[in-house]
mmCIF file of C-alpha atoms in Angstrom:
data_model
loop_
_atom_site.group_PDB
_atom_site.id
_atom_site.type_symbol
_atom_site.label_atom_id
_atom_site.label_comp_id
_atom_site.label_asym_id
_atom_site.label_seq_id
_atom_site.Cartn_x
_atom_site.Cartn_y
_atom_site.Cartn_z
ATOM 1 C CA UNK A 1 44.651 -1.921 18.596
ATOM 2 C CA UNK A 2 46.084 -1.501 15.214
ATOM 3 C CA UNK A 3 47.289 0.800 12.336
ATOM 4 C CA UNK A 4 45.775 -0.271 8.973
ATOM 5 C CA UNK A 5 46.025 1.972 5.883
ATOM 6 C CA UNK A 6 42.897 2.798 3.991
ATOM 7 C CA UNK A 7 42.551 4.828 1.617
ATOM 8 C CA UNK A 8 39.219 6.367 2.502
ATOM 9 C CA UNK A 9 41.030 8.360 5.040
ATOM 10 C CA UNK A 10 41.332 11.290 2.174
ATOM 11 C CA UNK A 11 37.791 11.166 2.920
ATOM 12 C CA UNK A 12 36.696 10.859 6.312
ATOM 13 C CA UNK A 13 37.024 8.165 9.072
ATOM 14 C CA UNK A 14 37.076 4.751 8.023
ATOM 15 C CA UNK A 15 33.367 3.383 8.261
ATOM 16 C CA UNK A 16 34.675 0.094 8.795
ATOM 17 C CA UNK A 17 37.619 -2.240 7.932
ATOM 18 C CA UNK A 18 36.695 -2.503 4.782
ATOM 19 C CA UNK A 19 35.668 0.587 3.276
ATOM 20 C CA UNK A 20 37.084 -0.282 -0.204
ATOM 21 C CA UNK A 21 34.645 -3.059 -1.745
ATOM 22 C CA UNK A 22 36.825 -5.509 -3.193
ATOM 23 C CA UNK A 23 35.668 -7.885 -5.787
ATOM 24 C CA UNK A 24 32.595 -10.409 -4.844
ATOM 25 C CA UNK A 25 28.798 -10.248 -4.861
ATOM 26 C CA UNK A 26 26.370 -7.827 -5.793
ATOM 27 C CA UNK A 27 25.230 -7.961 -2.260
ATOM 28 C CA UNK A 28 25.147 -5.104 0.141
ATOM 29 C CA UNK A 29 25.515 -4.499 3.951
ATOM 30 C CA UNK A 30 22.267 -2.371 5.261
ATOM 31 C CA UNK A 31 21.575 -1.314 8.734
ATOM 32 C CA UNK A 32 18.005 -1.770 10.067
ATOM 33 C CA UNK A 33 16.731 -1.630 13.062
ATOM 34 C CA UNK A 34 20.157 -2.140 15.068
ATOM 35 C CA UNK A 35 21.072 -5.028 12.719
ATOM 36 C CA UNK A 36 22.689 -5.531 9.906
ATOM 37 C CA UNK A 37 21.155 -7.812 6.734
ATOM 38 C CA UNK A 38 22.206 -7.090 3.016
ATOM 39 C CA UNK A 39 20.185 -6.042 -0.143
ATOM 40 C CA UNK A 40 20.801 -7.229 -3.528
ATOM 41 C CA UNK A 41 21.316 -4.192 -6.776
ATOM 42 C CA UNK A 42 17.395 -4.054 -7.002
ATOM 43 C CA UNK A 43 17.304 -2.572 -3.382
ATOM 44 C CA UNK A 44 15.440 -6.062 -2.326
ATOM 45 C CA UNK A 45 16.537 -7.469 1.648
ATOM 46 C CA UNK A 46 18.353 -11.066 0.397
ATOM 47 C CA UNK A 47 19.808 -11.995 4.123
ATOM 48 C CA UNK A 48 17.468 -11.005 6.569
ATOM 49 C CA UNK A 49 19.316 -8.145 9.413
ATOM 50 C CA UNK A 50 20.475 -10.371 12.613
ATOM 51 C CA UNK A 51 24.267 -9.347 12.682
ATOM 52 C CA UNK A 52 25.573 -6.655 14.864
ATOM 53 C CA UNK A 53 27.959 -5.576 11.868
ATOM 54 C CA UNK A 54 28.768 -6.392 8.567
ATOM 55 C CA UNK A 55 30.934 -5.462 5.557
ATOM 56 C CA UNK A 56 30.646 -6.221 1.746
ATOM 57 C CA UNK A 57 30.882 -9.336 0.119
ATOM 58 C CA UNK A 58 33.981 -10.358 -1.716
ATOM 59 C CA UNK A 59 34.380 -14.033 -3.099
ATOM 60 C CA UNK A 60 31.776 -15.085 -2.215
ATOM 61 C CA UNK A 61 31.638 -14.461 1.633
ATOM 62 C CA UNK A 62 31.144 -11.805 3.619
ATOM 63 C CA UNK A 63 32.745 -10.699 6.915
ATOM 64 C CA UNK A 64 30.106 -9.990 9.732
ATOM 65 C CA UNK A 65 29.903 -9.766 13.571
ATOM 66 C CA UNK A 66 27.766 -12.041 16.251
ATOM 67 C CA UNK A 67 28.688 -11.716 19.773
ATOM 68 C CA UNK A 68 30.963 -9.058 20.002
ATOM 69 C CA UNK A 69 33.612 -11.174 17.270
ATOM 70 C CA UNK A 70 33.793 -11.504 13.760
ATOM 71 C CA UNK A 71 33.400 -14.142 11.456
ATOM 72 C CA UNK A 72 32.231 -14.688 7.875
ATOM 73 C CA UNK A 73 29.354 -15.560 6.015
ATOM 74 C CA UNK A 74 28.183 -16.648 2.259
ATOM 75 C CA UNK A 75 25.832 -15.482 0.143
ATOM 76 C CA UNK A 76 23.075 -17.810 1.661
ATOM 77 C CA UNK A 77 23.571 -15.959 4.772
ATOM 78 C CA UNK A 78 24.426 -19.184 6.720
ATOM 79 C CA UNK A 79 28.055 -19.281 8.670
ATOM 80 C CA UNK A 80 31.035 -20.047 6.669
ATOM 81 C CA UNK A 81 33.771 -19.268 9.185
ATOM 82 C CA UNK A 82 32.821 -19.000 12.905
ATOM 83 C CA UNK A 83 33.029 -15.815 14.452
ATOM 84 C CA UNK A 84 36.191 -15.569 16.661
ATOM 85 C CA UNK A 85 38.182 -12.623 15.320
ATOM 86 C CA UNK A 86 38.376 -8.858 16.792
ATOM 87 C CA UNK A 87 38.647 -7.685 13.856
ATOM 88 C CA UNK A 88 37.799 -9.202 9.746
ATOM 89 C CA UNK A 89 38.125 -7.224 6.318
ATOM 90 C CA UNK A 90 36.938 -9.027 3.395
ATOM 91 C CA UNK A 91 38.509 -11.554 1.172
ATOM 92 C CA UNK A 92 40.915 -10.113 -1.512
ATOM 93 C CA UNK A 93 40.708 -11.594 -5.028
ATOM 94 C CA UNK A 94 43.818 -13.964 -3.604
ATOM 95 C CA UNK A 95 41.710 -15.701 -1.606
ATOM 96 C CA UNK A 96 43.065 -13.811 1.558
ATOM 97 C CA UNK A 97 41.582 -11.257 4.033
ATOM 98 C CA UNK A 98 43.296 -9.807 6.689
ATOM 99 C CA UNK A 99 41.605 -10.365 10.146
ATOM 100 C CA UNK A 100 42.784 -9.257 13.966
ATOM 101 C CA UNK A 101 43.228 -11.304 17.039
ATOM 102 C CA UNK A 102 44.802 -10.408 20.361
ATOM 103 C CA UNK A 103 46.149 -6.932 19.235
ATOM 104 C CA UNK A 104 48.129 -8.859 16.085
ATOM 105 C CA UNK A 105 47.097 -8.744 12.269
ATOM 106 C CA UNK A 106 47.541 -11.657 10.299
ATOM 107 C CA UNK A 107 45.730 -13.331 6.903
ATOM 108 C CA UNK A 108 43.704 -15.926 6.533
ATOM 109 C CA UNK A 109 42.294 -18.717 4.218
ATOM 110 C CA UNK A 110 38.511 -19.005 2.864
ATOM 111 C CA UNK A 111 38.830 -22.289 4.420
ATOM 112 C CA UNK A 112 39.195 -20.539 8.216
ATOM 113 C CA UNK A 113 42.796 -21.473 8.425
ATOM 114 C CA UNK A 114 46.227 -18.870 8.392
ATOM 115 C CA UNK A 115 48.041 -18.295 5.559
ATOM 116 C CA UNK A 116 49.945 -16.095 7.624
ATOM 117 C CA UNK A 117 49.701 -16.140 11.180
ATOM 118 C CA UNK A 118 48.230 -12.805 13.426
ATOM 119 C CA UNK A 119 52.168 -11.457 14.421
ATOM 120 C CA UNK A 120 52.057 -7.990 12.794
ATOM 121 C CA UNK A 121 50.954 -4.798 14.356
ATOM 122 C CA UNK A 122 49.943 -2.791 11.079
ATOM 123 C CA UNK A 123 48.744 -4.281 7.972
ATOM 124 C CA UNK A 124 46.839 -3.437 4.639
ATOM 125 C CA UNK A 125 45.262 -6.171 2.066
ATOM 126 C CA UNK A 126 46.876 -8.066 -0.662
ATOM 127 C CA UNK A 127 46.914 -6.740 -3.813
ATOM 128 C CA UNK A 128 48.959 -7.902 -6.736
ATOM 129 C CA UNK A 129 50.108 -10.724 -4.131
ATOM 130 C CA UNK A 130 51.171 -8.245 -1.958
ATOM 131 C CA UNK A 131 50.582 -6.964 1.382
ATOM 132 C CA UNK A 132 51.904 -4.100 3.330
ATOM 133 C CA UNK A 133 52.882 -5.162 6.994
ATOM 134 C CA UNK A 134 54.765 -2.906 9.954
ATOM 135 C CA UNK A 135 57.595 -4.535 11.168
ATOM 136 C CA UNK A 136 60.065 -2.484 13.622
ATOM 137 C CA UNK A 137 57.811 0.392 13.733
ATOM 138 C CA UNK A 138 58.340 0.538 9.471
ATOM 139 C CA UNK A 139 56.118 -0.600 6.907
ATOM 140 C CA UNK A 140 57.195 -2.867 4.445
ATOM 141 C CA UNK A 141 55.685 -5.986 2.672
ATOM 142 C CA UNK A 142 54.912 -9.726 2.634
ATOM 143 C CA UNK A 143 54.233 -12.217 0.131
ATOM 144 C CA UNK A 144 51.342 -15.127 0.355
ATOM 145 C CA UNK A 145 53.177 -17.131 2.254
ATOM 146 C CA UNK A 146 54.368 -14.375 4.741
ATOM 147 C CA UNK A 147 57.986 -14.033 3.486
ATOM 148 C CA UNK A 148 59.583 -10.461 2.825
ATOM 149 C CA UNK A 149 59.301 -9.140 -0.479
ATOM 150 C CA UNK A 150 60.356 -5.279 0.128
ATOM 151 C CA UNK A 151 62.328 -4.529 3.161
ATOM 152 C CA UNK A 152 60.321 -2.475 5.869
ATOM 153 C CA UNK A 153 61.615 1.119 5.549
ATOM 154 C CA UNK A 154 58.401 3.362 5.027
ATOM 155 C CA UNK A 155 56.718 5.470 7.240
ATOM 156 C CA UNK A 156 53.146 4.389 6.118
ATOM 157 C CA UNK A 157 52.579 1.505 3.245
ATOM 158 C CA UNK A 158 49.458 1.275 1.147
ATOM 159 C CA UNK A 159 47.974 -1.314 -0.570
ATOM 160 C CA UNK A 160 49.100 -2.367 -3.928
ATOM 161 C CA UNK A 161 46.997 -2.064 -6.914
ATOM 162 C CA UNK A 162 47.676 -1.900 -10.716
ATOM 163 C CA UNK A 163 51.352 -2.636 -10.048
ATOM 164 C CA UNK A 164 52.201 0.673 -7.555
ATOM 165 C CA UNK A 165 51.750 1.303 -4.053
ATOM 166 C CA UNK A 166 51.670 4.412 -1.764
ATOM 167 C CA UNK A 167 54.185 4.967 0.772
ATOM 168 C CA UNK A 168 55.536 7.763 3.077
ATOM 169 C CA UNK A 169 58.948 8.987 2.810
ATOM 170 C CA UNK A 170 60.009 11.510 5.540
ATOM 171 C CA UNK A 171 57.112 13.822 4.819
ATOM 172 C CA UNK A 172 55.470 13.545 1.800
ATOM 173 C CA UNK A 173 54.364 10.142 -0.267
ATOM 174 C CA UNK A 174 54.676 8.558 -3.630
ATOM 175 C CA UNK A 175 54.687 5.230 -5.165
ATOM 176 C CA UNK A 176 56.391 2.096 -5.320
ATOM 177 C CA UNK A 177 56.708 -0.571 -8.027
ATOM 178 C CA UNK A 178 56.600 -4.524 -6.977
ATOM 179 C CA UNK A 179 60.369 -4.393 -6.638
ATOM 180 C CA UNK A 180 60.375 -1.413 -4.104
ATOM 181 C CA UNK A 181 61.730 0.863 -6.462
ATOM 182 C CA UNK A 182 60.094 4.409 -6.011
ATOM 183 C CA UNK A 183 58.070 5.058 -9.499
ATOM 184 C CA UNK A 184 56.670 7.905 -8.567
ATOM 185 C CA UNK A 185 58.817 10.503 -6.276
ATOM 186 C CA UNK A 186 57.306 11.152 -2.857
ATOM 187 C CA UNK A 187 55.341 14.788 -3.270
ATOM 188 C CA UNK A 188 51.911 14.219 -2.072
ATOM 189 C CA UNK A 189 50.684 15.219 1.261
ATOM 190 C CA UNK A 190 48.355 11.919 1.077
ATOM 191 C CA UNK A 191 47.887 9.446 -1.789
ATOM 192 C CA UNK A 192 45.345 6.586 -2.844
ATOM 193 C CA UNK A 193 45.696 4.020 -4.741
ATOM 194 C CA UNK A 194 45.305 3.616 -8.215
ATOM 195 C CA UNK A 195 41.985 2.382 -9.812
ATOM 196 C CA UNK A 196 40.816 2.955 -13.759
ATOM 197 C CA UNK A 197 44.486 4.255 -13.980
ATOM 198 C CA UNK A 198 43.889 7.055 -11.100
ATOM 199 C CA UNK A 199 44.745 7.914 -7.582
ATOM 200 C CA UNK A 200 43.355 10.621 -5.378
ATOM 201 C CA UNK A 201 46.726 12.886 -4.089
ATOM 202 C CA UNK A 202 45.996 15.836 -1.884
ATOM 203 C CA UNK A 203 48.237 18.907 -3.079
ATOM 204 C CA UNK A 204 48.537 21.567 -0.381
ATOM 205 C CA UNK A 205 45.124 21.519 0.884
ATOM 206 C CA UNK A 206 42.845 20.254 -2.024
ATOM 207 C CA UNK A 207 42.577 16.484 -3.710
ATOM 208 C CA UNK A 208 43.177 15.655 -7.364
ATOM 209 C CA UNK A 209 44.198 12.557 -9.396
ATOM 210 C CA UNK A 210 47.223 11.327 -10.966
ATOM 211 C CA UNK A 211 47.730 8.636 -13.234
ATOM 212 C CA UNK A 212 50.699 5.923 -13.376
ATOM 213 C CA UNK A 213 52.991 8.597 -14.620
ATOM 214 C CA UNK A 214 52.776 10.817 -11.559
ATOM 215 C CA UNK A 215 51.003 13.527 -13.824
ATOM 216 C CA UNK A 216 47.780 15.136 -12.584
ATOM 217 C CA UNK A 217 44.657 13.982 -14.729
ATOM 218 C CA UNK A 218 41.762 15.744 -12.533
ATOM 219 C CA UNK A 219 43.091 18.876 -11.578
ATOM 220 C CA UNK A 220 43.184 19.784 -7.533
ATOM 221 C CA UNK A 221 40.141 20.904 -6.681
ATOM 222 C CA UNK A 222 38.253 19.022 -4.283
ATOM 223 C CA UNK A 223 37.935 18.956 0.080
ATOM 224 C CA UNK A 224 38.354 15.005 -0.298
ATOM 225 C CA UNK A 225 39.105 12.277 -2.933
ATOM 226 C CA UNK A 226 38.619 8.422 -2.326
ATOM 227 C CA UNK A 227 39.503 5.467 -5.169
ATOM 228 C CA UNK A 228 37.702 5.488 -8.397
ATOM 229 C CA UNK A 229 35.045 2.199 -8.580
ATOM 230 C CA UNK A 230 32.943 1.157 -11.141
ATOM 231 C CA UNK A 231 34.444 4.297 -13.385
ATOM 232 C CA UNK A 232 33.688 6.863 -10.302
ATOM 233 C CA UNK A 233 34.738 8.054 -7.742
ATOM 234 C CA UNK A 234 33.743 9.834 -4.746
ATOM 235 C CA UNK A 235 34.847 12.998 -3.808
ATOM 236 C CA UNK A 236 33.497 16.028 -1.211
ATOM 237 C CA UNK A 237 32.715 19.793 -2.431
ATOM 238 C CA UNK A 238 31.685 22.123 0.299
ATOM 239 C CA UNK A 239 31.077 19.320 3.399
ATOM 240 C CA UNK A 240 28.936 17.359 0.780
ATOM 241 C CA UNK A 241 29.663 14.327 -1.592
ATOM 242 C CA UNK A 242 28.939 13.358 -5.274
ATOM 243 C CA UNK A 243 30.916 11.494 -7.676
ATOM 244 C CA UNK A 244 32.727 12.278 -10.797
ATOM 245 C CA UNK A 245 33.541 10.082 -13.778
ATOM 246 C CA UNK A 246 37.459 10.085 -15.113
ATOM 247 C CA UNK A 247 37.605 12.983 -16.602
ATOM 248 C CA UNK A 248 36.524 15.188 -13.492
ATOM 249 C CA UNK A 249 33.195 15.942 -14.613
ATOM 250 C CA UNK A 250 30.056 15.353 -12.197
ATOM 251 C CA UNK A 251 27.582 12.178 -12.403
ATOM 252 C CA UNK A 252 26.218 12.501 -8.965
ATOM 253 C CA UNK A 253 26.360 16.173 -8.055
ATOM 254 C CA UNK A 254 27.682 16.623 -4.397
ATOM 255 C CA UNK A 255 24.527 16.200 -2.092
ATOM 256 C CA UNK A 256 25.115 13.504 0.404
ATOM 257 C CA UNK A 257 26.412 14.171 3.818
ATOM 258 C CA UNK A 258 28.641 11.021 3.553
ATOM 259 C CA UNK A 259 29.354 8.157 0.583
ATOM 260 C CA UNK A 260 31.069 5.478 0.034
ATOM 261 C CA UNK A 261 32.880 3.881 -3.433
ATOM 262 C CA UNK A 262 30.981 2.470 -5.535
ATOM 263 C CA UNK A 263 30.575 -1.756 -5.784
ATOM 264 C CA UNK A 264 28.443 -3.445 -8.477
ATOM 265 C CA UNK A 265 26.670 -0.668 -9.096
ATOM 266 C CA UNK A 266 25.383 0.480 -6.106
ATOM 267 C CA UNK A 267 27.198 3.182 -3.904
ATOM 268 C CA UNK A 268 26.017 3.535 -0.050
ATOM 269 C CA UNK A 269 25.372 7.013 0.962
ATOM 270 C CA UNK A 270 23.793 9.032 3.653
ATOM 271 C CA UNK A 271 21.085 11.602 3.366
ATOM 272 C CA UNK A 272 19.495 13.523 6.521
ATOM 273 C CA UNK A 273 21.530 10.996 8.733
ATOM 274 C CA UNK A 274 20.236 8.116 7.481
ATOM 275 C CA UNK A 275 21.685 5.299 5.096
ATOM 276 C CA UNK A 276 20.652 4.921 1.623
ATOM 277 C CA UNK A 277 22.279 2.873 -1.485
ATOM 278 C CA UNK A 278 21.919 4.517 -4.958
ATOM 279 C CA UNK A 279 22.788 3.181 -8.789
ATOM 280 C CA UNK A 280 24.729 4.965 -11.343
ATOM 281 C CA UNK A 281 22.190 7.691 -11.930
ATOM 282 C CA UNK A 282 22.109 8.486 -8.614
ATOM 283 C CA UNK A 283 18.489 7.162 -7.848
ATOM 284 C CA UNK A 284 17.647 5.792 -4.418
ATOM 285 C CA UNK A 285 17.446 2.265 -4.851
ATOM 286 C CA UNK A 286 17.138 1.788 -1.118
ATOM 287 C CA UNK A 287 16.962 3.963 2.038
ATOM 288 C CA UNK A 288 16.703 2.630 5.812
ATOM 289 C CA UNK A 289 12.735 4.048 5.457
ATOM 290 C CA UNK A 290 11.741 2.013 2.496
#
């Protein structure tokens, strides 16, 4: 139905639309029992599981799915914006998320109405009041109120974040600044974006990090990278994932089968197929058995 760039695809799959938390809540999306409710950082069940999906909270609402569409939620668990959309990620610190109707991407307002209406076939989220858009089979991006801001020209666009953005060039991808200029020569195989002053690049067939120079900070080394969160990020060693701080050491040796950033504090993992959230430490703060 759509292409959408994520950067969790240097990981694996995307979970769901909105693998990256954004900024919001300390509220978290748990599965239980076929439905979805959310826990607060102590690992307590805040909004009771009745949704068929959700995703994390992000100014103040939360994007979840009742029959078979998506809509949004705050942090009362009571309705905010009826469900009606194929598709919801959620709300960037703008005040925008990008939701899917009828096989077209568009953004919309916390108040339920478009800021820019569904008419694109790829998009990413806002950051640094821009979004990345596909228009005539390129990627380029859009403004708040929908208007050009860098030509469409790229293969693939990413989301902008701490002033640079990744994009494909033929067959390898670098970085953008806000004016479209490249900042950071196309060389990567894949790219992230930046977060704490890093981005996951995969060189040849392992991931490292870069800062806003281009130069490598965390040396290749890893199966998979995603975007440093809360100072760490998640990365994969041997089919199994642990996180490492900014200087490439270990805080959460690799032992999960799958993980997630981390948001507020908590990162969601999975241990003998089944979900779990754990803090900083790496203690299990919650686990689909508790």
């Amino acid at each position: 139905m759509r292409k959408y760039r994520n950067s969790l695809f240097l990981l694996f799959p995307v979970l769901f639309l909105a693998a990256c938390a954004t900024s919001g809540n300390a509220l978290h999306p748990v599965a239980m029992a076929g439905k979805f409710g959310y826990i607060n950082q102590s690992g307590k069940v805040v909004i009771q599981p009745q949704f068929e999906d959700a995703a994390d909270f992000a100014n103040d609402l939360a994007p979840v799915k009742m029959g078979g569409k998506w809509g949004y939620i705050d942090t009362a668990g009571k309705i905010a914006i009826t469900p009606q959309f194929d598709l919801a990620d959620p709300f960037a610190d703008n005040g925008l998320a990008l939701v899917g109707l009828g096989g077209k991407l568009g953004y919309l307002k916390k108040t339920g109405q478009y800021a820019v209406n569904p008419t694109y076939d790829g998009a990413g989220r806002f950051g640094d009041h821009l979004a990345p858009v596909a228009m005539n089979n390129q990627w380029g991006y859009i403004n708040e109120k929908g208007a050009v801001a860098i030509n469409s020209q790229f293969a693939t666009a990413g989301n902008f974040s701490e002033g640079l953005a990744a994009v494909r060039v033929g067959n390898a991808e670098g970085y953008i600044d806000k004016s479209g200029k490249m900042a950071i020569t196309p060389q990567f195989q894949l790219a992230g974006d930046f977060h704490d002053g890093h981005a996951a690049v995969k060189i040849g067939n392992v991931y490292g990090f870069i800062g806003r120079d281009g130069k490598l900070t965390i040396q290749p080394q890893f199966d998979g990278a995603g975007d440093f969160r809360d100072g760490l990020a998640v990365v994969a060693v041997g089919g199994r994932f642990g996180f490492i701080d900014t200087k490439g050491r270990f805080e959460i040796n690799p032992r999960f089968e799958r993980a997630r950033a981390f948001d507020h504090g908590l990162a969601q993992v999975w241990m003998n197929g089944q979900e779990a959230y754990v803090n900083k430490s790496g203690k299990v703060v919650w686990n689909q058995t508790a």
